[in-house]
Short mmCIF file of C-alpha atoms in Angstrom, two decimals:
data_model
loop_
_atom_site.label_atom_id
_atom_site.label_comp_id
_atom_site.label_asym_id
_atom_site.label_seq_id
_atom_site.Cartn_x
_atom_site.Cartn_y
_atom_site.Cartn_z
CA UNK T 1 152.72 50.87 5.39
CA UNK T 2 150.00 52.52 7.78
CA UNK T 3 148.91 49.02 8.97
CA UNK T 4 152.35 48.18 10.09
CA UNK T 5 152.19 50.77 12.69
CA UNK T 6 150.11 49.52 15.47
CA UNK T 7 152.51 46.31 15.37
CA UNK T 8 155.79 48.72 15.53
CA UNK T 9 154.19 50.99 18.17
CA UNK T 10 153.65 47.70 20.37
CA UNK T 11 156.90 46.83 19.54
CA UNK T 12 158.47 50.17 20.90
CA UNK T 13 156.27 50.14 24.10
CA UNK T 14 157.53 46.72 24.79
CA UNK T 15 160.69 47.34 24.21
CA UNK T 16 160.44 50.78 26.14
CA UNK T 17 158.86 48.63 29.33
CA UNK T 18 161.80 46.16 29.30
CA UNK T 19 164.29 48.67 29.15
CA UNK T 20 162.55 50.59 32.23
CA UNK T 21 162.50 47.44 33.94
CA UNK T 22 165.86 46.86 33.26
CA UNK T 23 167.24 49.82 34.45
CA UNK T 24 165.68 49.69 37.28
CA UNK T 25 166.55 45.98 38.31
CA UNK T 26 170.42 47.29 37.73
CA UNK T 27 170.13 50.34 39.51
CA UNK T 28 172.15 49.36 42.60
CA UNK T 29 174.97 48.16 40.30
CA UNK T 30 175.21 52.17 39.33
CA UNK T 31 173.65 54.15 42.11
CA UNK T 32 175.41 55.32 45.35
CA UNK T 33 173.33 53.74 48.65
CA UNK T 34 171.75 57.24 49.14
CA UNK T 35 170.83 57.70 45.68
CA UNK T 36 169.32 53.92 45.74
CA UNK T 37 167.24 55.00 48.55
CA UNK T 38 166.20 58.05 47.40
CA UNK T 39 164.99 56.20 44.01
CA UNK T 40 163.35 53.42 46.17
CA UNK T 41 161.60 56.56 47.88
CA UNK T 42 160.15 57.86 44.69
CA UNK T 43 159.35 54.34 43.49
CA UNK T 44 157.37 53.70 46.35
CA UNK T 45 155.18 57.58 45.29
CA UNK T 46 154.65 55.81 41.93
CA UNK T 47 152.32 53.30 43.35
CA UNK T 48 150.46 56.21 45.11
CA UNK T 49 150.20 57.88 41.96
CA UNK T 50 149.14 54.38 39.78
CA UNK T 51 146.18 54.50 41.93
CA UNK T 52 145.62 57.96 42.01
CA UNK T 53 145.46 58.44 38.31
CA UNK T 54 143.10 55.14 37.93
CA UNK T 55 140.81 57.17 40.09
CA UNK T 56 141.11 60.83 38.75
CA UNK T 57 142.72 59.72 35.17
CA UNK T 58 140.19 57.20 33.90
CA UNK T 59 137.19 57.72 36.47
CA UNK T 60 137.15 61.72 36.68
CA UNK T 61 136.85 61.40 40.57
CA UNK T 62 139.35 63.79 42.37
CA UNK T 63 140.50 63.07 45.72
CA UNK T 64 142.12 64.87 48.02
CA UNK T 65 142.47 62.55 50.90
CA UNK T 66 145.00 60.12 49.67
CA UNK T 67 147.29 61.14 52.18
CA UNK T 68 145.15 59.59 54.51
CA UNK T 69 145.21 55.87 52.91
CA UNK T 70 149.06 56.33 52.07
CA UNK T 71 149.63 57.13 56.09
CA UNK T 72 146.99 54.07 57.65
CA UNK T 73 149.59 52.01 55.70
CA UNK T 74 152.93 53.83 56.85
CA UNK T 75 151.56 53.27 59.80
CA UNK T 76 150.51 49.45 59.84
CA UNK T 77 153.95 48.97 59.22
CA UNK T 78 155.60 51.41 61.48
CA UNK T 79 153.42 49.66 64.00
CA UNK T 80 155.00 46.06 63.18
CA UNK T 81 158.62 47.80 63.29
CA UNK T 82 157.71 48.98 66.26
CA UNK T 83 156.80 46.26 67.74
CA UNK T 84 159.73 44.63 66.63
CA UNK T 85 162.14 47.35 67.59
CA UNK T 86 160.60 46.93 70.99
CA UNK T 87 161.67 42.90 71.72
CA UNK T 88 158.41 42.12 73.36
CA UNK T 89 158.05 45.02 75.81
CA UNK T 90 155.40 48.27 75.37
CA UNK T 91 156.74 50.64 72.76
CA UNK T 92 158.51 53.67 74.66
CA UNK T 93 155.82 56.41 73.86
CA UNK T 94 153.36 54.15 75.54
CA UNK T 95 155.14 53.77 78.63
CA UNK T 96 156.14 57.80 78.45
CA UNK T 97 152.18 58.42 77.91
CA UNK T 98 151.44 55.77 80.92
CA UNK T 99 149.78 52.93 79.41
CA UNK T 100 150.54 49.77 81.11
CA UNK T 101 149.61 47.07 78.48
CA UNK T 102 149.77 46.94 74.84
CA UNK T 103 146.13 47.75 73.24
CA UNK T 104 144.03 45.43 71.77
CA UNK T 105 144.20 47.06 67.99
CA UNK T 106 148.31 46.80 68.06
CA UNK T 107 147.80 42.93 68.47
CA UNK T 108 147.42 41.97 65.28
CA UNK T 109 150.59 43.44 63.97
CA UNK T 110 153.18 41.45 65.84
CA UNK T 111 152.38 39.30 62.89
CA UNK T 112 154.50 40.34 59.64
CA UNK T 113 151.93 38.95 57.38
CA UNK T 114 148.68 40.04 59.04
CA UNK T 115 150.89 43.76 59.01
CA UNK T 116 151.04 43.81 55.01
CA UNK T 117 147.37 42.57 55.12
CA UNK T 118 145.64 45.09 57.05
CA UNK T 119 147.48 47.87 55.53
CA UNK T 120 146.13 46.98 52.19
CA UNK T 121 142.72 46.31 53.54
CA UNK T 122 142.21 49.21 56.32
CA UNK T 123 142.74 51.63 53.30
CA UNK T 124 140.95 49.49 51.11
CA UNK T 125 137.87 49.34 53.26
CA UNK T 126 138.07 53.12 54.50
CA UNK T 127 137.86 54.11 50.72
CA UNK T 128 135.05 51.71 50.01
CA UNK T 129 132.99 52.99 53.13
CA UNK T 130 133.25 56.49 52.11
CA UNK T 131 132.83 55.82 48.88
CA UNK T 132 129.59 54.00 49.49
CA UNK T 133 128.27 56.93 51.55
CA UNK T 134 129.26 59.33 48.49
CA UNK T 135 128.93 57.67 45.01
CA UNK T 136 125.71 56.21 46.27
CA UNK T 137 124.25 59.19 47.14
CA UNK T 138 125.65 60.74 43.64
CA UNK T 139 127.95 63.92 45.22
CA UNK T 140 130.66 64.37 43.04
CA UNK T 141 132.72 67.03 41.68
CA UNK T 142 134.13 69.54 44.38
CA UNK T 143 131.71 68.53 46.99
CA UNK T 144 133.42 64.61 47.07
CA UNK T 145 136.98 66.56 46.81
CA UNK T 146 135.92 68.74 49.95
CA UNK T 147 135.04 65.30 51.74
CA UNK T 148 138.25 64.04 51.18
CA UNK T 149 140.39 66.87 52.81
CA UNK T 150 138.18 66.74 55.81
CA UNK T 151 138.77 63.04 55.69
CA UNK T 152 142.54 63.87 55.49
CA UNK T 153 142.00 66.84 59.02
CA UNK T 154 139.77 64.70 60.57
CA UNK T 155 142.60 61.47 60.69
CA UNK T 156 145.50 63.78 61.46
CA UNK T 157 143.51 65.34 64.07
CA UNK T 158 142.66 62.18 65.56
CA UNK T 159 146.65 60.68 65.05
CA UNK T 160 147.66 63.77 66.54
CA UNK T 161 145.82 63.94 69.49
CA UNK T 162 145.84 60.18 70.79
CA UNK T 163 149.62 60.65 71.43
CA UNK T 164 149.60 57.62 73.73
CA UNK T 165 148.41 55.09 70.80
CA UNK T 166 150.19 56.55 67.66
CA UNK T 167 153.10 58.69 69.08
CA UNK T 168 151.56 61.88 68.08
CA UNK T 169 152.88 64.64 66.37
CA UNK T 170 156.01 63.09 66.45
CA UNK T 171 154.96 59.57 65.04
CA UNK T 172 156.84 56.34 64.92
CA UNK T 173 160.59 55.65 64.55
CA UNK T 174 162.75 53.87 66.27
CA UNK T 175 162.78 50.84 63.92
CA UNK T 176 165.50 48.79 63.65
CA UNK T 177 165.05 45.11 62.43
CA UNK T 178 162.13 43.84 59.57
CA UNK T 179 161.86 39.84 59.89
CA UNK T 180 164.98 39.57 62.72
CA UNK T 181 166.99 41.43 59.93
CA UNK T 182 168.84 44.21 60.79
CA UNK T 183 166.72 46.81 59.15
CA UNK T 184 169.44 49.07 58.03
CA UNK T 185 171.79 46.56 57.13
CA UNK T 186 172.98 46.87 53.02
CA UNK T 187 171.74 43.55 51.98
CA UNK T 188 168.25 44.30 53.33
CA UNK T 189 168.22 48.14 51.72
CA UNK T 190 168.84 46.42 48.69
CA UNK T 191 166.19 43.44 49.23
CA UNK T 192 164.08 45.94 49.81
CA UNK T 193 164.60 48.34 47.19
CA UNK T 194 164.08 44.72 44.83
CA UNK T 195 160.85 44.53 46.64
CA UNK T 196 159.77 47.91 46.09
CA UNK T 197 160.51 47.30 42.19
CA UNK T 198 158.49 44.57 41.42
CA UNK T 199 155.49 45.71 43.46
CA UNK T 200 155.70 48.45 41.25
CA UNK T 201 155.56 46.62 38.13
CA UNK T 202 152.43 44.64 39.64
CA UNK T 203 150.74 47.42 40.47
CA UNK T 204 151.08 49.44 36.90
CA UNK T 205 150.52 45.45 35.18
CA UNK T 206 147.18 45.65 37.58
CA UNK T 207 146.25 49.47 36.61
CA UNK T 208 147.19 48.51 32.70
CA UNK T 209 144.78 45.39 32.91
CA UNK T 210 141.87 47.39 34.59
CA UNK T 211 141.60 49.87 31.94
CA UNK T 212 142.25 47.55 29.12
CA UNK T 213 139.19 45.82 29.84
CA UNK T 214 135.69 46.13 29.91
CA UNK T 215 136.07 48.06 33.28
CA UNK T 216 138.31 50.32 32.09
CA UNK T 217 135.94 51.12 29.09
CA UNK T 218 133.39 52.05 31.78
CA UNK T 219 135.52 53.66 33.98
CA UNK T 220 136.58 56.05 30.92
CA UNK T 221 132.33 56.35 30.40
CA UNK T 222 132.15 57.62 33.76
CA UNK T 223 134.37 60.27 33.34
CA UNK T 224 133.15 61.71 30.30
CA UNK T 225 129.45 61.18 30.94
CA UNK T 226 128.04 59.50 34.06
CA UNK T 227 124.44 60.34 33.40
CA UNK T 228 124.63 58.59 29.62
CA UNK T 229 126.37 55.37 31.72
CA UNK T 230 123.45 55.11 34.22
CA UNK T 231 121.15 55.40 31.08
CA UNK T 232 122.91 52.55 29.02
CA UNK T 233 122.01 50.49 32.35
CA UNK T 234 125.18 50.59 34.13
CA UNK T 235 125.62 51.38 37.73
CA UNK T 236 128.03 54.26 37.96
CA UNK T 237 128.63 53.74 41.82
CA UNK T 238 129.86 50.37 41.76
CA UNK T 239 132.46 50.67 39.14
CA UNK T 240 133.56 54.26 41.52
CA UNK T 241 133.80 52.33 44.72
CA UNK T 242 135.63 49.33 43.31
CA UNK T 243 138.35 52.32 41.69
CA UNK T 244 138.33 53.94 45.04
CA UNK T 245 138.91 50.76 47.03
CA UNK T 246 141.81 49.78 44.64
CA UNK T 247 143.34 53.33 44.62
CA UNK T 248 143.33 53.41 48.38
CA UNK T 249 145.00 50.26 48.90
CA UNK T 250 147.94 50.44 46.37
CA UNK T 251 148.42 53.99 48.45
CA UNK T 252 148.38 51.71 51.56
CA UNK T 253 150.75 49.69 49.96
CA UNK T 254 152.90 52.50 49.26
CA UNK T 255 153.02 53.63 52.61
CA UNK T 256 153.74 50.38 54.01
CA UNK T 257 156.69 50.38 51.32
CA UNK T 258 157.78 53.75 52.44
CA UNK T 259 158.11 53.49 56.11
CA UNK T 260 160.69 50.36 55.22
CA UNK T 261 162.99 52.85 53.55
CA UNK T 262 162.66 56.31 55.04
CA UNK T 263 161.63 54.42 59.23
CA UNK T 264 159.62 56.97 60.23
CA UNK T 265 155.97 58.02 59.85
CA UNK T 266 154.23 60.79 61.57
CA UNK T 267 150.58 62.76 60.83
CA UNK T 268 152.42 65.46 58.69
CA UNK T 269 153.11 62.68 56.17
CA UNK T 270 148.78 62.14 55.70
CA UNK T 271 148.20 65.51 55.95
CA UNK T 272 146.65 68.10 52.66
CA UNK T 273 150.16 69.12 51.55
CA UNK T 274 151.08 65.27 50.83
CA UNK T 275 147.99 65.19 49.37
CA UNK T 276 147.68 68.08 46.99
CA UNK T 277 151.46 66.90 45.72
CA UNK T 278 150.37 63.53 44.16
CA UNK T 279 147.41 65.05 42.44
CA UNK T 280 150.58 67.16 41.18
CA UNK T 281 152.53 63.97 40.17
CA UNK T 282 149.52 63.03 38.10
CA UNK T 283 148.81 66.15 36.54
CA UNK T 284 152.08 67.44 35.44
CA UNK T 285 152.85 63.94 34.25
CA UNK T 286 149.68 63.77 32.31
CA UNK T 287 146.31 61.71 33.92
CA UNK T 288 144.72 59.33 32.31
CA UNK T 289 148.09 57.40 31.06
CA UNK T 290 149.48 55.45 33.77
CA UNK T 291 152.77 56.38 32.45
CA UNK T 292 152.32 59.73 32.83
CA UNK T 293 152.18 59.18 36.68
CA UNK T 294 155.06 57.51 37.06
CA UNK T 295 156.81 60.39 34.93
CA UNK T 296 155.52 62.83 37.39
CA UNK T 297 156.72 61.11 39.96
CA UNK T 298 159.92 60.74 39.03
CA UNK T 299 160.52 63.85 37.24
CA UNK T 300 158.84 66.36 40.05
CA UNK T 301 160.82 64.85 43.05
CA UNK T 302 164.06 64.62 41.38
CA UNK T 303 163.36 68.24 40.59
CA UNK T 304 162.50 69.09 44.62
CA UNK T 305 165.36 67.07 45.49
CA UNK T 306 167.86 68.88 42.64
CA UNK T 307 166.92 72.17 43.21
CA UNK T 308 166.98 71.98 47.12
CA UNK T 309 170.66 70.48 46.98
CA UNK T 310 171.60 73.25 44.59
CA UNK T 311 169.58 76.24 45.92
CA UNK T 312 169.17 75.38 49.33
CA UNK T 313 167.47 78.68 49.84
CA UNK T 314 165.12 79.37 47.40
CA UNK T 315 164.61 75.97 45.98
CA UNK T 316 160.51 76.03 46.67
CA UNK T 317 160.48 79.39 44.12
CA UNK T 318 161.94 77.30 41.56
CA UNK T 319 159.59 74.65 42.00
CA UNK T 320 156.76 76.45 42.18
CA UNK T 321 157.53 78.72 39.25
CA UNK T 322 158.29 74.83 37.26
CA UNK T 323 154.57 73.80 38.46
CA UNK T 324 153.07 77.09 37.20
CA UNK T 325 155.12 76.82 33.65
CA UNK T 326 153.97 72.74 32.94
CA UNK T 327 150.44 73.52 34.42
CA UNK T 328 149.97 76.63 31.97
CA UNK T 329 151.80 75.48 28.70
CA UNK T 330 151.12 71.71 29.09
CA UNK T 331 147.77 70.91 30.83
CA UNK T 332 147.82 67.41 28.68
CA UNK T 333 150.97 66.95 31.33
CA UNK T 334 154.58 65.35 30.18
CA UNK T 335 153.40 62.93 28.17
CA UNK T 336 151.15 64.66 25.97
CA UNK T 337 154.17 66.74 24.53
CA UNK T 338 156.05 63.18 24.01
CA UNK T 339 152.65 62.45 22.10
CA UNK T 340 152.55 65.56 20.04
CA UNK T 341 156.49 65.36 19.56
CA UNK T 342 156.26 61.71 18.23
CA UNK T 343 153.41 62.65 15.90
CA UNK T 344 154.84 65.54 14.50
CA UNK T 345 157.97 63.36 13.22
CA UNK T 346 155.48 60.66 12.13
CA UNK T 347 154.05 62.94 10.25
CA UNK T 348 157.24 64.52 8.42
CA UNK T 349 158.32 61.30 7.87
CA UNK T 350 155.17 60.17 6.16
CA UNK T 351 154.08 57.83 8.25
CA UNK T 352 151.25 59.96 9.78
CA UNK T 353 147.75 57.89 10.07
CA UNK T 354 144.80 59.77 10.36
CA UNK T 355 142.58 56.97 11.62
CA UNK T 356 144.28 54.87 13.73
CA UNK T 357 143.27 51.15 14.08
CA UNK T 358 140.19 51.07 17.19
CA UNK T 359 140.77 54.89 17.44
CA UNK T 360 137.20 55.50 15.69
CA UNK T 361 136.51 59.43 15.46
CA UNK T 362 133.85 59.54 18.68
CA UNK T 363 136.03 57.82 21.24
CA UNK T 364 139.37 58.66 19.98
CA UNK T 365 139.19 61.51 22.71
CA UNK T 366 138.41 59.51 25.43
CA UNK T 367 140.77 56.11 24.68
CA UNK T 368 144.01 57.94 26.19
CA UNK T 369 145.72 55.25 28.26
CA UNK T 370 149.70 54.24 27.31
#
């Protein structure tokens, strides 16, 4: 009876997936066009969050700069719109600022596929740079969080104050057509929201691959002890730079997602509050799951969206008080109550199994992905 357990759990996460998926593909058959926006929004977050949890779930490295990759690839797309929006002449903040011709770094994304490109790989490479600098010279802990939020004031310092290139504190906007669509338009929303859906999927079916293989097994290593990693032969820094490059560009590819359905970006978007919220995603959904992130996600901005619509006032008390309750009585996050829920009934219903096919007693702690 035991052994037919691993076979029905597989069958009920498979099940569980193509439901998700499923309710998600029909969503605009049931959701209002606000409500399909607002659910492409926090779609969009879930990618953030995929990578963030790859990197803070399975590696143990905490970053608090991926505000800073999510916004480089807001704003390689607001760029394109921009451009776009513009019909061939110099966006109007550059003419307002008195700049003459279009710079030489806006070029490049006139081009709708050399846009999606760079704002996978200017992230990508940014993380991969700092994380040579870092992981290579083995700071870790608080010291490589500390790096990241001066990452994050040293970007929106320098967005900020080079109004006549980025717009400034008040960013870009304007955007009104994606591909000589009209951007706004209720077939493109929807196209778009589509889009948004199934780059999700590939990005939790890339995060799900990782750390069911060997790299995963590695990554997970890492995180519970480096030192014994780099003594088995392994190179701890290469396997932390390749997570970090990943992370940062599914965050670029977020961004680049949620420009198309919010069309606007500005420096408060990259800034430490951003930031500090989807290490709160992770956490209160549970790291080191995949799953869990996406639960945090969903459930912690349908919460901040909820409670501000009903309590317009003193919605941010709520909220906070909800983060201080889940961080206190569930630091395993959302999904490790689902765990401990579903194994106390397996285990009043007798179908409790105290070793668990490939859960052997010394890593059982550390295998924790969905």
């Amino acid at each position: 009876m035991t052994g037919l357990w691993p076979d029905r759990k597989r069958l009920w996460m498979t099940l569980g997936y193509a439901a998700a998926a499923a309710a998600l593909f029909a969503a605009p058959l049931y959701l209002s066009d606000f409500r399909l926006n607002l659910l492409a929004k926090f779609l969009a977050f879930a990618i953030v969050a995929l990578g963030l949890d790859l990197l803070w779930g399975y590696t143990g490295v905490l970053s608090l700069g991926h505000g800073v990759f999510f916004g480089l690839g807001a704003y390689a797309m607001g760029m394109h719109l921009k451009l776009a929006a513009s019909g061939g002449r110099l966006p109007d903040f550059m003419d307002w600022s008195g700049l003459t011709r279009l710079p030489w770094f806006w070029q490049p994304f006139k081009s709708f596929p050399a846009t999606v490109l760079l704002g996978l790989l200017i992230p990508s490479l940014l993380a991969l740079f700092l994380g040579f600098f870092t992981f290579r010279n083995r700071i870790k802990g608080v010291y490589f969080t500390i790096l990241t939020q001066a990452l994050v004031i040293i970007v929106t310092t320098l967005f900020i104050g080079q109004q006549a290139y980025t717009g400034g504190t008040n960013g870009l906007t304007g955007f009104s057509k994606l591909l000589n669509h009209p951007l706004r338009s209720d077939g493109m929303k929807t196209a778009l929201y589509f889009a948004t859906v199934i780059a999700l999927i590939v990005a939790y079916a890339l995060c799900r691959y990782l750390t069911k293989s060997r790299m995963g097994k590695v990554l997970r290593a890492i995180r519970d002890g480096e030192n014994r990693v780099r003594f088995l032969g392994y190179d701890p820094a290469t396997y932390q730079m390749a997570t970090f490059a990943v992370s940062g560009a599914l965050a670029g590819l977020a961004g680049m997602l949620f420009v198309l359905h919010v069309g606007i970006i500005s420096p408060s978007m990259m800034g430490i509050v951003p930031s500090i919220e989807m290490i709160l995603w992770v956490a209160i959904g549970g790291r080191g799951t995949l799953v869990g992130a996406l639960i945090g996600v969903l459930a912690l901005n349908y919460a901040k969206s909820g409670l501000s619509e009903a309590y317009p006032e003193i919605w941010t008390i709520f909220l906070g008080a909800l983060f201080i309750v889940v961080t206190v009585f569930l630091p395993g996050g959302i999904v490790d109550l689902i765990r401990k829920g579903t194994a106390s009934v397996r285990k009043k219903t007798g179908r409790g199994n105290e070793h668990e096919p490939g859960a052997h007693p010394v890593l059982r702690g550390s295998n924790r992905s969905v």
